[in-house]
XYZ file of C-alpha atoms in Angstrom:
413
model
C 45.678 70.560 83.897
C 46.320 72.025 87.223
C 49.349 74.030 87.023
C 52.421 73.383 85.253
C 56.509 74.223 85.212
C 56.905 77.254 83.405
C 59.960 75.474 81.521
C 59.922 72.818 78.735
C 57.412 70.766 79.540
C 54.633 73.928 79.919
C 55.373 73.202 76.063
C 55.983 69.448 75.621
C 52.714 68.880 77.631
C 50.139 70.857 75.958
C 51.695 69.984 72.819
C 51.047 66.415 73.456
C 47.528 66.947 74.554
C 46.731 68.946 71.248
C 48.422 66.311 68.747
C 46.457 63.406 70.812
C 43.060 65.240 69.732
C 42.406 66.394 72.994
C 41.631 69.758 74.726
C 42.234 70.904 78.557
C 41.031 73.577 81.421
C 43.990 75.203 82.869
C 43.476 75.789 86.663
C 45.612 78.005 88.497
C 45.794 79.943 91.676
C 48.413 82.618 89.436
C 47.638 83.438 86.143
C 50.622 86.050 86.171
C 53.013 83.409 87.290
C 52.951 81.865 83.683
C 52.492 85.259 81.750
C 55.437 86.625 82.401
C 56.947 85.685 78.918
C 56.357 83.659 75.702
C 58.995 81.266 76.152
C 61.563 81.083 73.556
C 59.712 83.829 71.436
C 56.733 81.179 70.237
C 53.187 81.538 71.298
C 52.462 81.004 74.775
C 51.232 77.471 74.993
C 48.558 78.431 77.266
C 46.888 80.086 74.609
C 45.986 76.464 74.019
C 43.898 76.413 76.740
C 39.962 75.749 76.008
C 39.504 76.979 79.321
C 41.407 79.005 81.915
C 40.350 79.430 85.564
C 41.631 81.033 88.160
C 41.268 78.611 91.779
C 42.455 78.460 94.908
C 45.366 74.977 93.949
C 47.334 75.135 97.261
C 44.105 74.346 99.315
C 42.854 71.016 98.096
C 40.361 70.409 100.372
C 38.413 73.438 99.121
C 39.761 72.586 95.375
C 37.977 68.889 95.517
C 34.348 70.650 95.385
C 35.328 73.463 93.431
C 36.538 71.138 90.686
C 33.354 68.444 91.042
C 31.323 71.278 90.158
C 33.691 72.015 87.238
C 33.562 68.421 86.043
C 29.698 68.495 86.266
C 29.669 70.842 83.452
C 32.508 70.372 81.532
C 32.992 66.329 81.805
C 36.778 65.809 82.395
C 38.212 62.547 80.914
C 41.290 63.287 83.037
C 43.429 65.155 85.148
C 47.212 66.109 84.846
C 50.116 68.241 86.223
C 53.886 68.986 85.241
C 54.779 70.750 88.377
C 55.805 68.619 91.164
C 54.168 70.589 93.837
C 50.807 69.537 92.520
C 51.096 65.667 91.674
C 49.290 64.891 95.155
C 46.610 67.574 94.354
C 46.250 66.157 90.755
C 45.867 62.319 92.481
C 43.630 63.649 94.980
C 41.196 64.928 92.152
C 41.453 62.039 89.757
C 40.290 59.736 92.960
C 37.490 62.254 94.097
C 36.204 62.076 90.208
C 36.932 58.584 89.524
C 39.398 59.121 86.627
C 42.415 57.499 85.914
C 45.848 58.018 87.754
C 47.934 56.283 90.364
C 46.626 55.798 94.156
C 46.532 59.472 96.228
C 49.003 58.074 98.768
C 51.572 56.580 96.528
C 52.068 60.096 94.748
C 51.874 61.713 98.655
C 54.747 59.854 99.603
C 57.085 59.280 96.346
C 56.986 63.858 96.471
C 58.109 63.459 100.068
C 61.846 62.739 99.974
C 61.452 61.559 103.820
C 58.652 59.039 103.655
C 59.980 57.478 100.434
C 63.380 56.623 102.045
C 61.082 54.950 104.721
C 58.920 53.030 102.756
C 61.787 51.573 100.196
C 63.716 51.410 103.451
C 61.676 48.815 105.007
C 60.758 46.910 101.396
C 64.576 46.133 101.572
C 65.256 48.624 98.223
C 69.266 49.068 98.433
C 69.597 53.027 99.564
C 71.669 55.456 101.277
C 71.928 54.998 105.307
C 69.483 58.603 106.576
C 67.844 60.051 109.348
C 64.888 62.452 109.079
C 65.163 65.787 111.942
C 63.526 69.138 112.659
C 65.580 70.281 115.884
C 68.928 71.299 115.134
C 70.663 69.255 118.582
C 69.134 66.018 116.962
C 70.241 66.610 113.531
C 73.785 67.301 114.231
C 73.656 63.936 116.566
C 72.226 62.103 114.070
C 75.206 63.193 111.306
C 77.726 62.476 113.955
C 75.977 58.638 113.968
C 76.255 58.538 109.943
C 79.293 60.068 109.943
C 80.401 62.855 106.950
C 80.641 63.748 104.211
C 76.761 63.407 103.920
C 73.427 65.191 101.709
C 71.525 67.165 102.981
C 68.428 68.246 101.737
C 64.740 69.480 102.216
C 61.958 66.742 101.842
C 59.753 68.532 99.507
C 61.369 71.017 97.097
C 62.608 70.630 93.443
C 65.495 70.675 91.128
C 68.261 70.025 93.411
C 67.062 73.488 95.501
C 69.450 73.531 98.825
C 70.874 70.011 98.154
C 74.512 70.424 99.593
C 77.118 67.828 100.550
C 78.390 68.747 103.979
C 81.955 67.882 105.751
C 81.174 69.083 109.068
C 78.969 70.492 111.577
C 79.652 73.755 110.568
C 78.768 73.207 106.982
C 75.384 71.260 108.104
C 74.386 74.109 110.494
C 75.114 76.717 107.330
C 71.988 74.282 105.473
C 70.047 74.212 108.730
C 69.849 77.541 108.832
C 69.197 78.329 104.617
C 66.223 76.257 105.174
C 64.657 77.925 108.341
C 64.801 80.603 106.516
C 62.624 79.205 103.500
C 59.222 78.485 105.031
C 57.378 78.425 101.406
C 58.034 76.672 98.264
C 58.206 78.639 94.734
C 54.203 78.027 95.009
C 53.625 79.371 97.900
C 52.678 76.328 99.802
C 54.211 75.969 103.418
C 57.237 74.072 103.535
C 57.841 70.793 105.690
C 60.240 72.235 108.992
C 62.372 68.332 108.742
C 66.109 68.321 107.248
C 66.925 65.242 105.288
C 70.577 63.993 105.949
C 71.875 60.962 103.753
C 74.938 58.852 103.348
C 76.877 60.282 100.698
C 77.110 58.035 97.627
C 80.291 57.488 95.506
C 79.241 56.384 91.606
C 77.786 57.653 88.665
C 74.297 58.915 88.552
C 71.698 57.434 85.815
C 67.712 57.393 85.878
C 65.495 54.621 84.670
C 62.135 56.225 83.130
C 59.153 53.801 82.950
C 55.776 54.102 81.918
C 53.426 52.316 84.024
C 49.606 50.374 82.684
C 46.958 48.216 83.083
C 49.039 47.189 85.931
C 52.753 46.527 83.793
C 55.674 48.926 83.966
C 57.325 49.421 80.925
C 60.835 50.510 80.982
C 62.098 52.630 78.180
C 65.554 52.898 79.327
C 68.311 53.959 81.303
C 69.853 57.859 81.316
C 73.038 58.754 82.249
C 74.115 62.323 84.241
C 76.738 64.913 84.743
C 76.967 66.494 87.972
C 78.735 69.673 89.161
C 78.204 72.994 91.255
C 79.755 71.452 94.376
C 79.134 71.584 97.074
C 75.527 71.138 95.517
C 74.209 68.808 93.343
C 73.923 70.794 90.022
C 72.457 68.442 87.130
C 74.734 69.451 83.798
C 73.861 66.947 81.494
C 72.253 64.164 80.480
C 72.892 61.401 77.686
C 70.237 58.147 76.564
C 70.557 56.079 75.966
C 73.526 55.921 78.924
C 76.948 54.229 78.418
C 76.456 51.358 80.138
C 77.045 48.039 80.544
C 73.822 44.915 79.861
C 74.816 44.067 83.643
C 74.865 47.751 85.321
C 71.681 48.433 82.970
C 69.929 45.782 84.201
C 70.769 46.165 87.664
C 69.391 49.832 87.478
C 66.358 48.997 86.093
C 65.520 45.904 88.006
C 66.680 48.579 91.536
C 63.698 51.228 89.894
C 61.488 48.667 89.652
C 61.768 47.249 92.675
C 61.431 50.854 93.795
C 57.871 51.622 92.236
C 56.493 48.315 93.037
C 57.044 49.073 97.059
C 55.604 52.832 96.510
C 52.471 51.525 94.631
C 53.396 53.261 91.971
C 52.676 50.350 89.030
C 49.724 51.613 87.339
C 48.835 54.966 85.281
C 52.139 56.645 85.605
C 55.486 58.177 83.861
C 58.415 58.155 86.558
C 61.698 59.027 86.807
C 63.881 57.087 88.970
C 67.335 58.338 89.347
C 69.658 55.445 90.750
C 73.423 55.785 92.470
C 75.392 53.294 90.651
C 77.745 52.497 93.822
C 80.210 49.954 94.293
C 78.058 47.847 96.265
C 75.357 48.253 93.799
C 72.669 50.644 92.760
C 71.391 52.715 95.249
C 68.227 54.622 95.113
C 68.768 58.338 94.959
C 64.680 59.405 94.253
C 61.948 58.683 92.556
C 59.947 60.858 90.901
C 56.009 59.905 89.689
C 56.436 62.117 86.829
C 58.243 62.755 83.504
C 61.846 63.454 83.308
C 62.801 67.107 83.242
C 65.780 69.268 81.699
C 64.473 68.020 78.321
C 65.728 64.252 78.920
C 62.318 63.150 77.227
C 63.400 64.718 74.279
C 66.763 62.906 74.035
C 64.500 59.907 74.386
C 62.202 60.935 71.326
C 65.143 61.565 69.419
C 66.962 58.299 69.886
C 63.711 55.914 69.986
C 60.697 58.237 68.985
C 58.855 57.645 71.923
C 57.315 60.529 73.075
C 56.818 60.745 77.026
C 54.861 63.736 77.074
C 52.435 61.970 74.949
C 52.544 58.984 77.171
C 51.934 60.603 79.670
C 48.861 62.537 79.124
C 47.850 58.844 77.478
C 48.118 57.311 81.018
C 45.867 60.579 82.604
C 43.633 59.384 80.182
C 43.282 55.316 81.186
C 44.540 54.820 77.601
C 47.601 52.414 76.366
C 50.357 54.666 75.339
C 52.515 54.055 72.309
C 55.498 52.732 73.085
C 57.315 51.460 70.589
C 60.304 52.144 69.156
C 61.112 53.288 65.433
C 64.662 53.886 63.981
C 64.970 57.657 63.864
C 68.166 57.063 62.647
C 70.497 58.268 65.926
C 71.595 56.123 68.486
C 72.474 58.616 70.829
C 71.509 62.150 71.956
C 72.641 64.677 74.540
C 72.188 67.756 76.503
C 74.834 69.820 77.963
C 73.526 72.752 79.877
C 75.544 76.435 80.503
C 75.633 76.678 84.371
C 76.708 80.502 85.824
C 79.964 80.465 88.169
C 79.886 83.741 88.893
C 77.401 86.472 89.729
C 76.713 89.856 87.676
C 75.282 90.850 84.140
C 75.656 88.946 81.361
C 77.540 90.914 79.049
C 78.112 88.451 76.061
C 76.995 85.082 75.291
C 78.136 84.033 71.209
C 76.384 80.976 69.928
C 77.987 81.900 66.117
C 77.136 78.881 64.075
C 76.470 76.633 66.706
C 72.796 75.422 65.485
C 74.765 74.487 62.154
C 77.407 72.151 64.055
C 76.822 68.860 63.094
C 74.657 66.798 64.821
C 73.185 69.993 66.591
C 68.919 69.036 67.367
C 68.964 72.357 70.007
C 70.233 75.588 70.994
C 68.794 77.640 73.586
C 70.769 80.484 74.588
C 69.771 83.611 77.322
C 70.500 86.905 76.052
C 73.030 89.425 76.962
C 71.656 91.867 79.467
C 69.928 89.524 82.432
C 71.305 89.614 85.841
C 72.382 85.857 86.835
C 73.828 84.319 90.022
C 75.914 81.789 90.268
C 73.622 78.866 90.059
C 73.149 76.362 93.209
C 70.240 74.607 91.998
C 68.841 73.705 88.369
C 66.993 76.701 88.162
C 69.886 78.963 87.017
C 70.912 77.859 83.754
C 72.190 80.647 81.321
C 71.083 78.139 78.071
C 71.663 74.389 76.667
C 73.125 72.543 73.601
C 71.224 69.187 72.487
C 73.093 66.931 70.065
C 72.904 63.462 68.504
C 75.196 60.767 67.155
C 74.351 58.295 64.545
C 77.011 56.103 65.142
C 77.374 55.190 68.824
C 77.349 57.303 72.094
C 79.470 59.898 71.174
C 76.554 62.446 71.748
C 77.599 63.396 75.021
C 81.284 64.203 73.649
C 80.201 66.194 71.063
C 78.159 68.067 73.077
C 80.821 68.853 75.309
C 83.141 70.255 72.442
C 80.310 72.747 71.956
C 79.832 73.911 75.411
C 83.652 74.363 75.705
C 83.650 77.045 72.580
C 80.444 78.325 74.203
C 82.223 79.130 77.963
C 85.117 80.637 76.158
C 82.903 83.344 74.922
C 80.883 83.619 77.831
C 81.157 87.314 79.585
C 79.751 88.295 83.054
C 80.492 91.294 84.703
C-alpha cells in the first residue's frame, strides 16, 4: 500500500485486506502525516501494517528501484493506494513488477482533469464545452468564447478543492489567482500551473461505480448527490441506490461506460464516474479510477452487501471479486454530511439520541472545542449521519430530518 487518505477508507481498506487473508507493507514518504490521531477513537489501522517503511513516494522514478528491491525480498502479490495523488505511482509499480492493475497511462490521464476531457472529448463521450490555460490573457479569452456562468477548477487536486462557479471576469481572476498561489498539493507534490474552465451544467449529479475484470466492467449501480457551498461545489450527500428512473439509469451507466472504455480503463479497476444528468443528456463530470469516497461504498454494502473496499483490493490482486448481491434487508441508505457556514470555535454540537433514531447505521460527530472554517471544499466537514430505509428510498429524507435537529443545535462562535 503506498499511501492512503487519512479518512474512511485508511479504515475500509486495510480492513478489507485483513478479512481477505492478506497482509500489506505500508510505504510512505510521512509517517507523521497519518499519526496524528486514531480516528474515531479505534486503533489506528496502520497498526495493521506487517511492514512500515518510510520512502521517498513523490519521486517515482527513484521509488521504481527502491520498491524492486523491496519486492525481491518480500514477494508482493500486489500493489494498492486510496489517495488519489498516488494512483499513477501505484500503476507505475504494478507495471515495473508485473502485477496486476490497469495500464500506467490510463490512470495518468483519468487523475488529470485536463487530459481526460481531451481524450473522452475526441471518443465523442457527451461532456461539458472547456478549454485548458496557464496565462491569465488566454484564460479570460477563452471564458469570454464559452461564455459564463462556467467551472473552474485545477486539473489535479481532490475533493472539490478550489472548484468555483464563476459569473464574470472578476470572479475567474479571484480563482486564477487562489491557485497561483497553491503551487503544491496536500502531498507535497508540485502542482500543474493550467486552470480548467468548463461549461456549467444544469441537472442533478449521480455517479455510476463499476468494478472492472478479466476484461468486463461490472456496474453495481447508480448514486445520487446533494450539492451546496456555492459558489463551490460542496458534496452534502449521497443516496444508492439513486431515485431514478430505468431510462435516466441506464443512460448514466451506458455514458460511464462509454467513458472507461475510451480511457482504457476496462480491466483491474474500481471507478467512480460521476455523470451531469442534463437536459440534453448525461454529461460527464469526472471519472475517477478509484473507489467512491465520503463513505458512498458503505451505503452500497448496506443496501446490496457488496463490499468495494474488498473488491477492490481483489482486483490489486488479479483475483475475481465478489459481486453479488444478497438481501440485507434495506433498499435504501444515505449520508447527509454537517458542512460549517461560518468560521470560529465550535462551541456545541448535540447528537442526543441520534444513533437510536430509527433507521440510524452512523453517527460521526466532531467535538466541541476545534477551530473550523467555513468549508469550500469536502475537506471541512464538522460530522455525518448515515441512515437506511427498508421500504423504498426514503433514506435520503430521513436523513435530512436528522441533520435539520442536528444544525439547530449547532454553536460556533
Amino acid at each position: 500500500m503506498v499511501e492512503s487518505w487519512v479518512g474512511a477508507m485508511s479504515r475500509l481498506l486495510p480492513r478489507a485486506i485483513r478479512e481477505g487473508g492478506h497482509t500489506f507493507t505500508f510505504l510512505t514518504r510521512d509517517l507523521h502525516h497519518y499519526l496524528r490521531s486514531a480516528p474515531e477513537g479505534t486503533a489506528h489501522p496502520l497498526l495493521g501494517a506487517r511492514n512500515t517503511i518510510t520512502a521517498e513516494t513523490n519521486d517515482t522514478d527513484a521509488l521504481l528501484p527502491e520498491v524492486e528491491r523491496l519486492h525481491a525480498v518480500l514477494a508482493f502479490d500486489g500493489v494498492i493506494t486510496s489517495c488519489d495523488y498516488y494512483l499513477p505511482t501505484v500503476a507505475r509499480i504494478a507495471g515495473r513488477l508485473g502485477l496486476p492493475g490497469p495500464g500506467s497511462e490510463a490512470v495518468e490521464i483519468a487523475c488529470r482533469k485536463d487530459a481526460t476531457r481531451r481524450v473522452l472529448a475526441d471518443a465523442g463521450v457527451p461532456g461539458p464545452r472547456f478549454a485548458v490555460h496557464e496565462e491569465w490573457a488566454d484564460l479570460a479569452g477563452a471564458a469570454r468564447e464559452i461564455g459564463y456562468p462556467l467551472v473552474a477548477k485545477p486539473v489535479d487536486l481532490c475533493a472539490g478543492m478550489y472548484v468555483r462557479r464563476v459569473d464574470d471576469e472578476v470572479q475567474l481572476a479571484d480563482v486564477y489567482r487562489t491557485l497561483a498561489d497553491v503551487p503544491v498539493n496536500a502531498r507535497g507534490q508540485r502542482r500543474a500551473p493550467v486552470v480548467l474552465l468548463e461549461e456549467l451544467l444544469d441537472g442533478s449529479e449521480v455517479s455510476v461505480e463499476t468494478v472492472s475484470c478479466a476484461g468486463t466492467v461490472h456496474v453495481v449501480g447508480v448514486t445520487d448527490k446533494s450539492i451546496g457551498g456555492a459558489p463551490a461545489f460542496i458534496e452534502t450527500g449521497h443516496m444508492f441506490p439513486a431515485a431514478l428512473t430505468h431510462a435516466d439509469a441506464e443512460a448514466a451507466e451506458q455514458t460511464a461506460l462509454h467513458a472507461l472504455k475510451a480511457l482504457g480503463l476496462v480491466d483491474g479497476v474500481v471507478a467512480h464516474t460521476e455523470i451531469k444528468l442534463t437536459a440534453d443528456g448525461p454529461r460527464v463530470v469526472e471519472v475517477n479510477p478509484r473507489p467512491a469516497g465520503n463513505r458512498i461504498t458503505e451505503l452500497i454494502r448496506h443496501v446490496t452487501g457488496i463490499d468495494l473496499a474488498a473488491a477492490f483490493v481483489e482486483v490489486a490482486l488479479g483475483g475475481q471479486p465478489e459481486l453479488r448481491r444478497t438481501d440485507t434487508g434495506l433498499r435504501s441508505a444515505a449520508i447527509g454530511f454537517l458542512v460549517p457556514q461560518a468560521a470560529g470555535t465550535l462551541e456545541a454540537l448535540d447528537g442526543g439520541e441520534l444513533r437510536d433514531a430509527p433507521g440510524v447505521l452512523e453517527v460521526q460527530l466532531t467535538d466541541p472545542g476545534k477551530v473550523v472554517k467555513a468549508a469550500g471544499s469536502n475537506n471541512e466537514y464538522l460530522g455525518h449521519v448515515m441512515a437506511g430505509d427498508a421500504d423504498g428510498p426514503g433514506a435520503r429524507d430521513r436523513v435530512e430530518a436528522l441533520l435539520a435537529g442536528l444544525r439547530a443545535g449547532l454553536v460556533i462562535r
